[in-house]
C-alpha cells in the first residue's frame, strides 16, 4: 500500500485498515523504518496539506494523527527492546511546539537501535530541559519543531543550553517539518546536526554511540 | 538597555504591543467578517492573528532572517484560498504596518530601530510579492 492509499484510510477513520496495512510492512526493524518514513511521515504531511487546502476539517486532521500514533505504538511494541545501559538520548519538542508524533517516532527507532531514550514530549520549559540534560547526561539532545515560527524558540533553547552547560553541552540535533522549506535553517538555529527524517537521524547518530 | 536585542525587546513588550494593536483594530470590518465566518469573537480572532504575527516577527529577529515571514506569506496565500477567508490583499500589509508602527513607537535604541526598519522593508516587499496591491 502506498502512502496515498494509506492516507485515504486514515481520513476515512478506518484505523483497522491502517493497522492491517502497517502490520504487513512492519514485521521487522527494517519494516518499521519503512512504515514510519514512507507511510506515516508522508501521510502526516499530506493531511496537513489537505487541511491547508480546506479539504478536511481540524477534526479529521486530529483523528488522522491519533490513528497514526495508535498504529505506530502497536507496530513498535513487538520490536521494543531492553535498552538499560545503552547510551542515553534525550528527545524533546521545542517549548512552544505541540506536534509530538515526529519526535515520538524517532524515539521509537532509536530505542530499537539500542539507545536508552528519554522522550519528554511537548511543553518542556527551557530551565527544566537544562536541568534534565545536566542530570541525565544524554549523549545528544534532539529538538523537534513542526512550525517555522518556532525556529526562533529553537535557537533560544539551544543558546540557553549552551550558556548553562558550556563545554559539557552534548551535540544537538534538530529536525521536523519547520526545516523542510529551507535547507539551511538548521544552521541558523545553532544546531550541530540536522536529519530530514527519523531513519536518517538514526543512521547519523550511530557515530555518537561509540 | 544599550545591549538589548530585538528578541528581548519583543519578549518584554509582547503583551503591550498585542493589546495596543488589538485596540487600534477593534471594529475593523475585515476582522469582524472573518470572526463571524470562523465563529469566533472578534477579540479571540485578533488575539490569535496578532499573536501569530508577533511570534513570527520575533522568530525572524532571533534568527536574523525573514524566513518565517517568507514561509508564512506562502502559507497565508494557500490558507486564504483553501478556507475562503474573506480578506483583501491590502489587509496583510495593513496589519503588518499596524504592528510595525507599534513596535517602532516603543523601541528606545537607535540601533534597534534601524535593525527593525531594515527588516520591515524586507517583509513589506515579501508581502507585496505575495499580495500585490
mmCIF file of C-alpha atoms in Angstrom:
data_model
loop_
_atom_site.group_PDB
_atom_site.id
_atom_site.type_symbol
_atom_site.label_atom_id
_atom_site.label_comp_id
_atom_site.label_asym_id
_atom_site.label_seq_id
_atom_site.Cartn_x
_atom_site.Cartn_y
_atom_site.Cartn_z
ATOM 1 C CA UNK A 1 0.000 0.000 0.000
ATOM 2 C CA UNK A 2 1.410 3.429 -0.874
ATOM 3 C CA UNK A 3 1.077 6.423 1.405
ATOM 4 C CA UNK A 4 -1.776 7.925 -0.600
ATOM 5 C CA UNK A 5 -3.947 4.857 -0.155
ATOM 6 C CA UNK A 6 -2.881 4.709 3.485
ATOM 7 C CA UNK A 7 -3.861 8.392 3.854
ATOM 8 C CA UNK A 8 -7.286 7.660 2.346
ATOM 9 C CA UNK A 9 -7.864 5.030 5.047
ATOM 10 C CA UNK A 10 -6.646 7.450 7.718
ATOM 11 C CA UNK A 11 -9.070 10.130 6.577
ATOM 12 C CA UNK A 12 -11.925 7.673 6.356
ATOM 13 C CA UNK A 13 -11.372 6.831 10.018
ATOM 14 C CA UNK A 14 -10.509 3.242 9.057
ATOM 15 C CA UNK A 15 -7.984 2.574 11.775
ATOM 16 C CA UNK A 16 -8.151 -1.203 11.425
ATOM 17 C CA UNK A 17 -7.296 -0.976 7.702
ATOM 18 C CA UNK A 18 -4.387 1.318 8.562
ATOM 19 C CA UNK A 19 -3.190 -1.108 11.204
ATOM 20 C CA UNK A 20 -3.527 -4.097 8.897
ATOM 21 C CA UNK A 21 -1.504 -2.326 6.191
ATOM 22 C CA UNK A 22 1.100 -1.288 8.726
ATOM 23 C CA UNK A 23 1.415 -4.828 10.105
ATOM 24 C CA UNK A 24 2.130 -6.241 6.672
ATOM 25 C CA UNK A 25 5.018 -3.791 6.360
ATOM 26 C CA UNK A 26 6.447 -3.601 9.859
ATOM 27 C CA UNK A 27 7.305 -7.214 10.633
ATOM 28 C CA UNK A 28 10.909 -6.391 11.399
ATOM 29 C CA UNK A 29 13.057 -3.374 12.190
ATOM 30 C CA UNK A 30 13.641 -2.508 8.536
ATOM 31 C CA UNK A 31 9.895 -2.652 8.024
ATOM 32 C CA UNK A 32 9.272 -0.374 10.996
ATOM 33 C CA UNK A 33 11.608 2.220 9.431
ATOM 34 C CA UNK A 34 9.673 1.830 6.188
ATOM 35 C CA UNK A 35 6.337 2.269 7.976
ATOM 36 C CA UNK A 36 7.471 5.382 9.824
ATOM 37 C CA UNK A 37 9.331 7.120 6.994
ATOM 38 C CA UNK A 38 7.468 6.015 3.869
ATOM 39 C CA UNK A 39 3.887 5.771 5.135
ATOM 40 C CA UNK A 40 3.280 7.647 8.374
ATOM 41 C CA UNK A 41 5.509 10.685 7.748
ATOM 42 C CA UNK A 42 4.300 11.468 4.199
ATOM 43 C CA UNK A 43 0.715 10.736 5.261
ATOM 44 C CA UNK A 44 1.047 13.307 8.041
ATOM 45 C CA UNK A 45 2.431 15.880 5.597
ATOM 46 C CA UNK A 46 -0.417 15.118 3.184
ATOM 47 C CA UNK A 47 -3.002 15.501 5.933
ATOM 48 C CA UNK A 48 -1.548 18.920 6.795
ATOM 49 C CA UNK A 49 -1.683 19.985 3.135
ATOM 50 C CA UNK A 50 -5.296 18.865 2.837
ATOM 51 C CA UNK A 51 -6.253 20.889 5.899
ATOM 52 C CA UNK A 52 -4.494 23.950 4.470
ATOM 53 C CA UNK A 53 -6.387 23.480 1.230
ATOM 54 C CA UNK A 54 -9.666 23.423 3.130
ATOM 55 C CA UNK A 55 -10.371 19.857 2.031
ATOM 56 C CA UNK A 56 -10.516 18.324 5.500
ATOM 57 C CA UNK A 57 -11.545 19.611 8.913
ATOM 58 C CA UNK A 58 -9.445 20.037 12.029
ATOM 59 C CA UNK A 59 -11.333 17.031 13.420
ATOM 60 C CA UNK A 60 -10.206 14.845 10.505
ATOM 61 C CA UNK A 61 -6.628 16.071 10.927
ATOM 62 C CA UNK A 62 -6.636 15.226 14.630
ATOM 63 C CA UNK A 63 -8.189 11.813 14.018
ATOM 64 C CA UNK A 64 -5.543 11.012 11.396
ATOM 65 C CA UNK A 65 -2.741 11.996 13.781
ATOM 66 C CA UNK A 66 -4.229 9.948 16.610
ATOM 67 C CA UNK A 67 -4.627 6.948 14.296
ATOM 68 C CA UNK A 68 -1.014 7.225 13.166
ATOM 69 C CA UNK A 69 0.081 7.375 16.776
ATOM 70 C CA UNK A 70 -2.019 4.266 17.561
ATOM 71 C CA UNK A 71 -0.662 2.357 14.543
ATOM 72 C CA UNK A 72 2.934 3.261 15.422
ATOM 73 C CA UNK A 73 2.569 2.203 19.047
ATOM 74 C CA UNK A 74 1.073 -1.197 18.120
ATOM 75 C CA UNK A 75 3.730 -1.918 15.468
ATOM 76 C CA UNK A 76 6.598 -0.714 17.634
ATOM 77 C CA UNK A 77 5.699 -2.764 20.714
ATOM 78 C CA UNK A 78 6.843 -6.230 19.469
ATOM 79 C CA UNK A 79 10.156 -4.758 18.342
ATOM 80 C CA UNK A 80 10.855 -2.770 21.510
ATOM 81 C CA UNK A 81 13.979 -3.964 23.293
ATOM 82 C CA UNK A 82 15.604 -3.631 26.669
ATOM 83 C CA UNK A 83 17.957 -0.663 26.429
ATOM 84 C CA UNK A 84 19.044 -0.107 30.016
ATOM 85 C CA UNK A 85 22.780 0.528 29.943
ATOM 86 C CA UNK A 86 22.722 1.738 26.360
ATOM 87 C CA UNK A 87 23.869 5.252 25.503
ATOM 88 C CA UNK A 88 21.257 7.787 26.577
ATOM 89 C CA UNK A 89 19.427 10.072 24.162
ATOM 90 C CA UNK A 90 17.172 12.977 25.076
ATOM 91 C CA UNK A 91 14.368 13.846 22.646
ATOM 92 C CA UNK A 92 12.003 16.762 23.155
ATOM 93 C CA UNK A 93 9.836 19.248 21.302
ATOM 94 C CA UNK A 94 10.924 22.867 21.386
ATOM 95 C CA UNK A 95 8.993 24.672 24.179
ATOM 96 C CA UNK A 96 6.053 26.138 22.190
ATOM 97 C CA UNK A 97 5.721 23.173 19.838
ATOM 98 C CA UNK A 98 2.621 20.988 20.226
ATOM 99 C CA UNK A 99 3.255 18.382 17.490
ATOM 100 C CA UNK A 100 4.901 15.366 19.071
ATOM 101 C CA UNK A 101 4.321 12.462 16.686
ATOM 102 C CA UNK A 102 7.529 13.015 14.680
ATOM 103 C CA UNK A 103 9.921 13.004 17.640
ATOM 104 C CA UNK A 104 7.967 10.109 19.173
ATOM 105 C CA UNK A 105 8.688 8.052 16.040
ATOM 106 C CA UNK A 106 12.360 8.975 16.250
ATOM 107 C CA UNK A 107 12.443 7.909 19.904
ATOM 108 C CA UNK A 108 10.994 4.503 18.950
ATOM 109 C CA UNK A 109 13.561 3.912 16.205
ATOM 110 C CA UNK A 110 16.421 4.989 18.449
ATOM 111 C CA UNK A 111 15.272 2.568 21.153
ATOM 112 C CA UNK A 112 15.256 -0.187 18.527
ATOM 113 C CA UNK A 113 18.806 0.838 17.654
ATOM 114 C CA UNK A 114 19.962 0.336 21.251
ATOM 115 C CA UNK A 115 19.639 3.862 22.611
ATOM 116 C CA UNK A 116 18.155 4.405 26.053
ATOM 117 C CA UNK A 117 15.809 7.260 25.141
ATOM 118 C CA UNK A 118 14.314 9.878 27.449
ATOM 119 C CA UNK A 119 11.365 11.297 25.496
ATOM 120 C CA UNK A 120 9.936 14.453 27.069
ATOM 121 C CA UNK A 121 7.155 15.307 24.595
ATOM 122 C CA UNK A 122 5.782 18.839 24.414
ATOM 123 C CA UNK A 123 5.696 21.944 26.618
ATOM 124 C CA UNK A 124 9.057 21.394 28.312
ATOM 125 C CA UNK A 125 10.241 24.641 29.950
ATOM 126 C CA UNK A 126 13.823 25.520 28.970
ATOM 127 C CA UNK A 127 15.045 25.676 32.560
ATOM 128 C CA UNK A 128 13.767 22.165 33.237
ATOM 129 C CA UNK A 129 15.227 20.920 29.986
ATOM 130 C CA UNK A 130 18.651 22.235 31.018
ATOM 131 C CA UNK A 131 18.187 20.524 34.391
ATOM 132 C CA UNK A 132 17.267 17.242 32.704
ATOM 133 C CA UNK A 133 20.335 17.377 30.453
ATOM 134 C CA UNK A 134 22.542 18.114 33.438
ATOM 135 C CA UNK A 135 21.066 15.255 35.455
ATOM 136 C CA UNK A 136 20.580 12.617 32.742
ATOM 137 C CA UNK A 137 23.762 13.359 30.769
ATOM 138 C CA UNK A 138 22.491 12.258 27.345
ATOM 139 C CA UNK A 139 24.948 11.519 24.545
ATOM 140 C CA UNK A 140 22.955 14.002 22.424
ATOM 141 C CA UNK A 141 19.827 16.174 22.530
ATOM 142 C CA UNK A 142 17.200 16.026 19.772
ATOM 143 C CA UNK A 143 14.962 19.100 19.387
ATOM 144 C CA UNK A 144 11.898 18.925 17.176
ATOM 145 C CA UNK A 145 9.912 21.798 15.618
ATOM 146 C CA UNK A 146 6.990 21.454 13.219
ATOM 147 C CA UNK A 147 6.163 25.128 12.667
ATOM 148 C CA UNK A 148 8.616 27.569 11.125
ATOM 149 C CA UNK A 149 7.537 30.286 13.568
ATOM 150 C CA UNK A 150 9.032 28.168 16.370
ATOM 151 C CA UNK A 151 12.556 28.282 14.970
ATOM 152 C CA UNK A 152 13.368 31.401 16.982
ATOM 153 C CA UNK A 153 12.428 29.403 20.055
ATOM 154 C CA UNK A 154 14.712 26.566 18.908
ATOM 155 C CA UNK A 155 17.613 28.996 18.692
ATOM 156 C CA UNK A 156 16.845 30.488 22.109
ATOM 157 C CA UNK A 157 16.626 26.991 23.601
ATOM 158 C CA UNK A 158 19.951 25.926 22.102
ATOM 159 C CA UNK A 159 21.584 29.157 23.277
ATOM 160 C CA UNK A 160 20.223 28.626 26.800
ATOM 161 C CA UNK A 161 21.563 25.047 26.866
ATOM 162 C CA UNK A 162 24.997 26.117 25.662
ATOM 163 C CA UNK A 163 25.118 29.093 28.075
ATOM 164 C CA UNK A 164 24.206 26.857 31.014
ATOM 165 C CA UNK A 165 26.334 23.814 30.211
ATOM 166 C CA UNK A 166 29.293 25.293 28.323
ATOM 167 C CA UNK A 167 31.741 22.632 27.183
ATOM 168 C CA UNK A 168 29.550 19.962 28.782
ATOM 169 C CA UNK A 169 26.822 20.629 26.193
ATOM 170 C CA UNK A 170 26.090 17.425 24.285
ATOM 171 C CA UNK A 171 25.701 17.575 20.498
ATOM 172 C CA UNK A 172 22.308 18.949 19.476
ATOM 173 C CA UNK A 173 20.398 17.567 16.509
ATOM 174 C CA UNK A 174 17.293 19.261 15.104
ATOM 175 C CA UNK A 175 14.534 18.069 12.813
ATOM 176 C CA UNK A 176 10.886 18.448 11.942
ATOM 177 C CA UNK A 177 8.603 19.951 9.373
ATOM 178 C CA UNK A 178 9.810 23.507 10.153
ATOM 179 C CA UNK A 179 13.053 22.874 8.269
ATOM 180 C CA UNK A 180 11.509 21.475 5.089
ATOM 181 C CA UNK A 181 11.197 24.814 3.301
ATOM 182 C CA UNK A 182 14.827 25.901 3.588
ATOM 183 C CA UNK A 183 17.842 23.577 3.657
ATOM 184 C CA UNK A 184 19.980 25.982 5.712
ATOM 185 C CA UNK A 185 17.613 26.912 8.513
ATOM 186 C CA UNK A 186 19.050 24.280 10.844
ATOM 187 C CA UNK A 187 22.412 26.046 10.750
ATOM 188 C CA UNK A 188 20.794 29.337 11.708
ATOM 189 C CA UNK A 189 19.328 27.892 14.913
ATOM 190 C CA UNK A 190 22.816 26.867 16.030
ATOM 191 C CA UNK A 191 22.379 23.089 15.904
ATOM 192 C CA UNK A 192 25.210 20.635 15.302
ATOM 193 C CA UNK A 193 23.235 18.279 13.060
ATOM 194 C CA UNK A 194 20.027 18.052 11.103
ATOM 195 C CA UNK A 195 18.183 14.998 9.805
ATOM 196 C CA UNK A 196 15.290 15.078 7.350
ATOM 197 C CA UNK A 197 13.575 12.010 8.769
ATOM 198 C CA UNK A 198 13.779 9.548 11.639
ATOM 199 C CA UNK A 199 15.725 6.893 9.692
ATOM 200 C CA UNK A 200 18.331 9.415 8.580
ATOM 201 C CA UNK A 201 18.660 10.583 12.181
ATOM 202 C CA UNK A 202 19.193 7.028 13.475
ATOM 203 C CA UNK A 203 21.881 6.452 10.854
ATOM 204 C CA UNK A 204 23.623 9.756 11.587
ATOM 205 C CA UNK A 205 23.515 9.274 15.349
ATOM 206 C CA UNK A 206 25.264 5.897 15.229
ATOM 207 C CA UNK A 207 28.519 7.838 15.112
ATOM 208 C CA UNK A 208 27.752 9.128 18.619
ATOM 209 C CA UNK A 209 27.152 5.667 20.089
ATOM 210 C CA UNK A 210 30.806 4.685 20.288
ATOM 211 C CA UNK B 1 19.253 48.893 27.711
ATOM 212 C CA UNK B 2 22.063 49.566 25.237
ATOM 213 C CA UNK B 3 22.671 45.853 24.824
ATOM 214 C CA UNK B 4 19.022 44.858 24.477
ATOM 215 C CA UNK B 5 18.348 42.703 21.422
ATOM 216 C CA UNK B 6 15.211 42.762 19.273
ATOM 217 C CA UNK B 7 14.424 39.297 20.577
ATOM 218 C CA UNK B 8 14.479 40.572 24.164
ATOM 219 C CA UNK B 9 12.573 43.718 23.234
ATOM 220 C CA UNK B 10 9.805 41.683 21.595
ATOM 221 C CA UNK B 11 9.681 39.252 24.505
ATOM 222 C CA UNK B 12 9.350 42.066 27.043
ATOM 223 C CA UNK B 13 6.858 44.118 25.009
ATOM 224 C CA UNK B 14 4.765 41.318 23.505
ATOM 225 C CA UNK B 15 1.652 41.818 25.624
ATOM 226 C CA UNK B 16 1.686 45.603 25.387
ATOM 227 C CA UNK B 17 2.127 45.577 21.600
ATOM 228 C CA UNK B 18 -0.583 42.962 21.161
ATOM 229 C CA UNK B 19 -3.038 44.904 23.346
ATOM 230 C CA UNK B 20 -2.306 48.216 21.606
ATOM 231 C CA UNK B 21 -2.744 46.824 18.085
ATOM 232 C CA UNK B 22 -5.833 44.896 19.126
ATOM 233 C CA UNK B 23 -7.244 48.154 20.437
ATOM 234 C CA UNK B 24 -6.485 50.020 17.198
ATOM 235 C CA UNK B 25 -8.064 47.295 15.083
ATOM 236 C CA UNK B 26 -11.199 46.863 17.167
ATOM 237 C CA UNK B 27 -14.258 47.044 14.922
ATOM 238 C CA UNK B 28 -12.225 46.538 11.719
ATOM 239 C CA UNK B 29 -14.720 45.329 9.111
ATOM 240 C CA UNK B 30 -12.466 42.566 7.731
ATOM 241 C CA UNK B 31 -11.673 41.165 11.158
ATOM 242 C CA UNK B 32 -15.364 41.239 12.042
ATOM 243 C CA UNK B 33 -16.187 39.332 8.835
ATOM 244 C CA UNK B 34 -13.529 36.680 9.396
ATOM 245 C CA UNK B 35 -14.515 36.294 13.055
ATOM 246 C CA UNK B 36 -18.129 35.688 12.035
ATOM 247 C CA UNK B 37 -17.069 33.150 9.405
ATOM 248 C CA UNK B 38 -14.847 31.256 11.873
ATOM 249 C CA UNK B 39 -17.465 31.517 14.647
ATOM 250 C CA UNK B 40 -15.023 33.310 16.931
ATOM 251 C CA UNK B 41 -15.336 36.504 18.893
ATOM 252 C CA UNK B 42 -13.533 39.405 17.279
ATOM 253 C CA UNK B 43 -11.125 39.690 20.212
ATOM 254 C CA UNK B 44 -10.306 35.958 20.136
ATOM 255 C CA UNK B 45 -9.564 36.151 16.409
ATOM 256 C CA UNK B 46 -7.473 39.298 16.808
ATOM 257 C CA UNK B 47 -5.539 37.675 19.661
ATOM 258 C CA UNK B 48 -4.802 34.605 17.519
ATOM 259 C CA UNK B 49 -3.833 36.504 14.387
ATOM 260 C CA UNK B 50 -1.753 39.173 16.088
ATOM 261 C CA UNK B 51 -0.117 36.562 18.311
ATOM 262 C CA UNK B 52 0.841 34.657 15.173
ATOM 263 C CA UNK B 53 2.361 37.778 13.604
ATOM 264 C CA UNK B 54 4.309 38.699 16.722
ATOM 265 C CA UNK B 55 5.657 35.177 17.178
ATOM 266 C CA UNK B 56 6.744 35.121 13.539
ATOM 267 C CA UNK B 57 8.430 38.516 13.745
ATOM 268 C CA UNK B 58 10.230 37.525 16.952
ATOM 269 C CA UNK B 59 11.357 34.243 15.398
ATOM 270 C CA UNK B 60 12.795 36.110 12.419
ATOM 271 C CA UNK B 61 14.517 38.710 14.583
ATOM 272 C CA UNK B 62 16.036 35.930 16.718
ATOM 273 C CA UNK B 63 17.392 34.160 13.645
ATOM 274 C CA UNK B 64 18.321 37.343 11.768
ATOM 275 C CA UNK B 65 16.324 36.271 8.702
ATOM 276 C CA UNK B 66 12.954 36.769 7.055
ATOM 277 C CA UNK B 67 12.466 33.001 6.709
ATOM 278 C CA UNK B 68 9.387 32.836 8.932
ATOM 279 C CA UNK B 69 7.594 35.627 7.090
ATOM 280 C CA UNK B 70 8.661 34.243 3.729
ATOM 281 C CA UNK B 71 7.058 30.878 4.501
ATOM 282 C CA UNK B 72 4.119 32.467 6.294
ATOM 283 C CA UNK B 73 3.202 34.555 3.233
ATOM 284 C CA UNK B 74 3.081 31.443 1.068
ATOM 285 C CA UNK B 75 1.021 29.789 3.779
ATOM 286 C CA UNK B 76 -1.405 32.738 4.004
ATOM 287 C CA UNK B 77 -1.980 32.542 0.242
ATOM 288 C CA UNK B 78 -2.800 28.820 0.448
ATOM 289 C CA UNK B 79 -4.899 29.237 3.581
ATOM 290 C CA UNK B 80 -6.967 32.102 2.147
ATOM 291 C CA UNK B 81 -7.726 30.088 -0.967
ATOM 292 C CA UNK B 82 -8.382 26.829 0.868
ATOM 293 C CA UNK B 83 -10.599 28.258 3.586
ATOM 294 C CA UNK B 84 -12.233 31.089 1.602
ATOM 295 C CA UNK B 85 -11.003 33.605 4.134
ATOM 296 C CA UNK B 86 -12.653 36.934 3.347
ATOM 297 C CA UNK B 87 -9.717 39.344 3.411
ATOM 298 C CA UNK B 88 -8.361 41.580 0.669
ATOM 299 C CA UNK B 89 -4.722 41.646 -0.426
ATOM 300 C CA UNK B 90 -4.198 45.005 1.290
ATOM 301 C CA UNK B 91 -5.209 43.624 4.685
ATOM 302 C CA UNK B 92 -1.921 41.761 5.115
ATOM 303 C CA UNK B 93 0.291 44.817 4.685
ATOM 304 C CA UNK B 94 -2.139 46.904 6.744
ATOM 305 C CA UNK B 95 -1.808 44.512 9.698
ATOM 306 C CA UNK B 96 1.939 44.299 9.398
ATOM 307 C CA UNK B 97 2.153 48.097 9.276
ATOM 308 C CA UNK B 98 -0.047 48.492 12.349
ATOM 309 C CA UNK B 99 2.129 46.050 14.301
ATOM 310 C CA UNK B 100 5.338 47.590 12.979
ATOM 311 C CA UNK B 101 4.225 51.136 13.898
ATOM 312 C CA UNK B 102 3.536 49.946 17.417
ATOM 313 C CA UNK B 103 6.913 48.199 17.638
ATOM 314 C CA UNK B 104 8.689 51.236 16.249
ATOM 315 C CA UNK B 105 6.988 53.570 18.717
ATOM 316 C CA UNK B 106 8.250 51.509 21.647
ATOM 317 C CA UNK B 107 11.859 50.915 20.595
ATOM 318 C CA UNK B 108 14.201 53.025 22.702
ATOM 319 C CA UNK B 109 17.502 52.486 20.906
ATOM 320 C CA UNK B 110 18.507 53.848 17.500
ATOM 321 C CA UNK B 111 20.388 50.635 16.679
ATOM 322 C CA UNK B 112 17.285 48.514 17.229
ATOM 323 C CA UNK B 113 15.124 50.987 15.315
ATOM 324 C CA UNK B 114 17.475 50.711 12.336
ATOM 325 C CA UNK B 115 17.518 46.932 12.608
ATOM 326 C CA UNK B 116 13.733 46.779 12.655
ATOM 327 C CA UNK B 117 13.382 49.307 9.820
ATOM 328 C CA UNK B 118 15.571 47.125 7.578
ATOM 329 C CA UNK B 119 13.564 44.031 8.481
ATOM 330 C CA UNK B 120 10.270 45.872 7.956
ATOM 331 C CA UNK B 121 11.308 46.904 4.472
ATOM 332 C CA UNK B 122 12.217 43.334 3.534
ATOM 333 C CA UNK B 123 8.981 41.898 4.895
ATOM 334 C CA UNK B 124 6.897 44.596 3.177
ATOM 335 C CA UNK B 125 8.499 43.517 -0.106
ATOM 336 C CA UNK B 126 7.604 39.869 0.637
ATOM 337 C CA UNK B 127 4.022 40.862 1.390
ATOM 338 C CA UNK B 128 3.772 42.894 -1.802
ATOM 339 C CA UNK B 129 5.025 39.913 -3.785
ATOM 340 C CA UNK B 130 2.507 37.542 -2.211
ATOM 341 C CA UNK B 131 -0.399 40.005 -2.032
ATOM 342 C CA UNK B 132 0.167 42.616 -4.765
ATOM 343 C CA UNK B 133 -1.510 45.969 -4.038
#
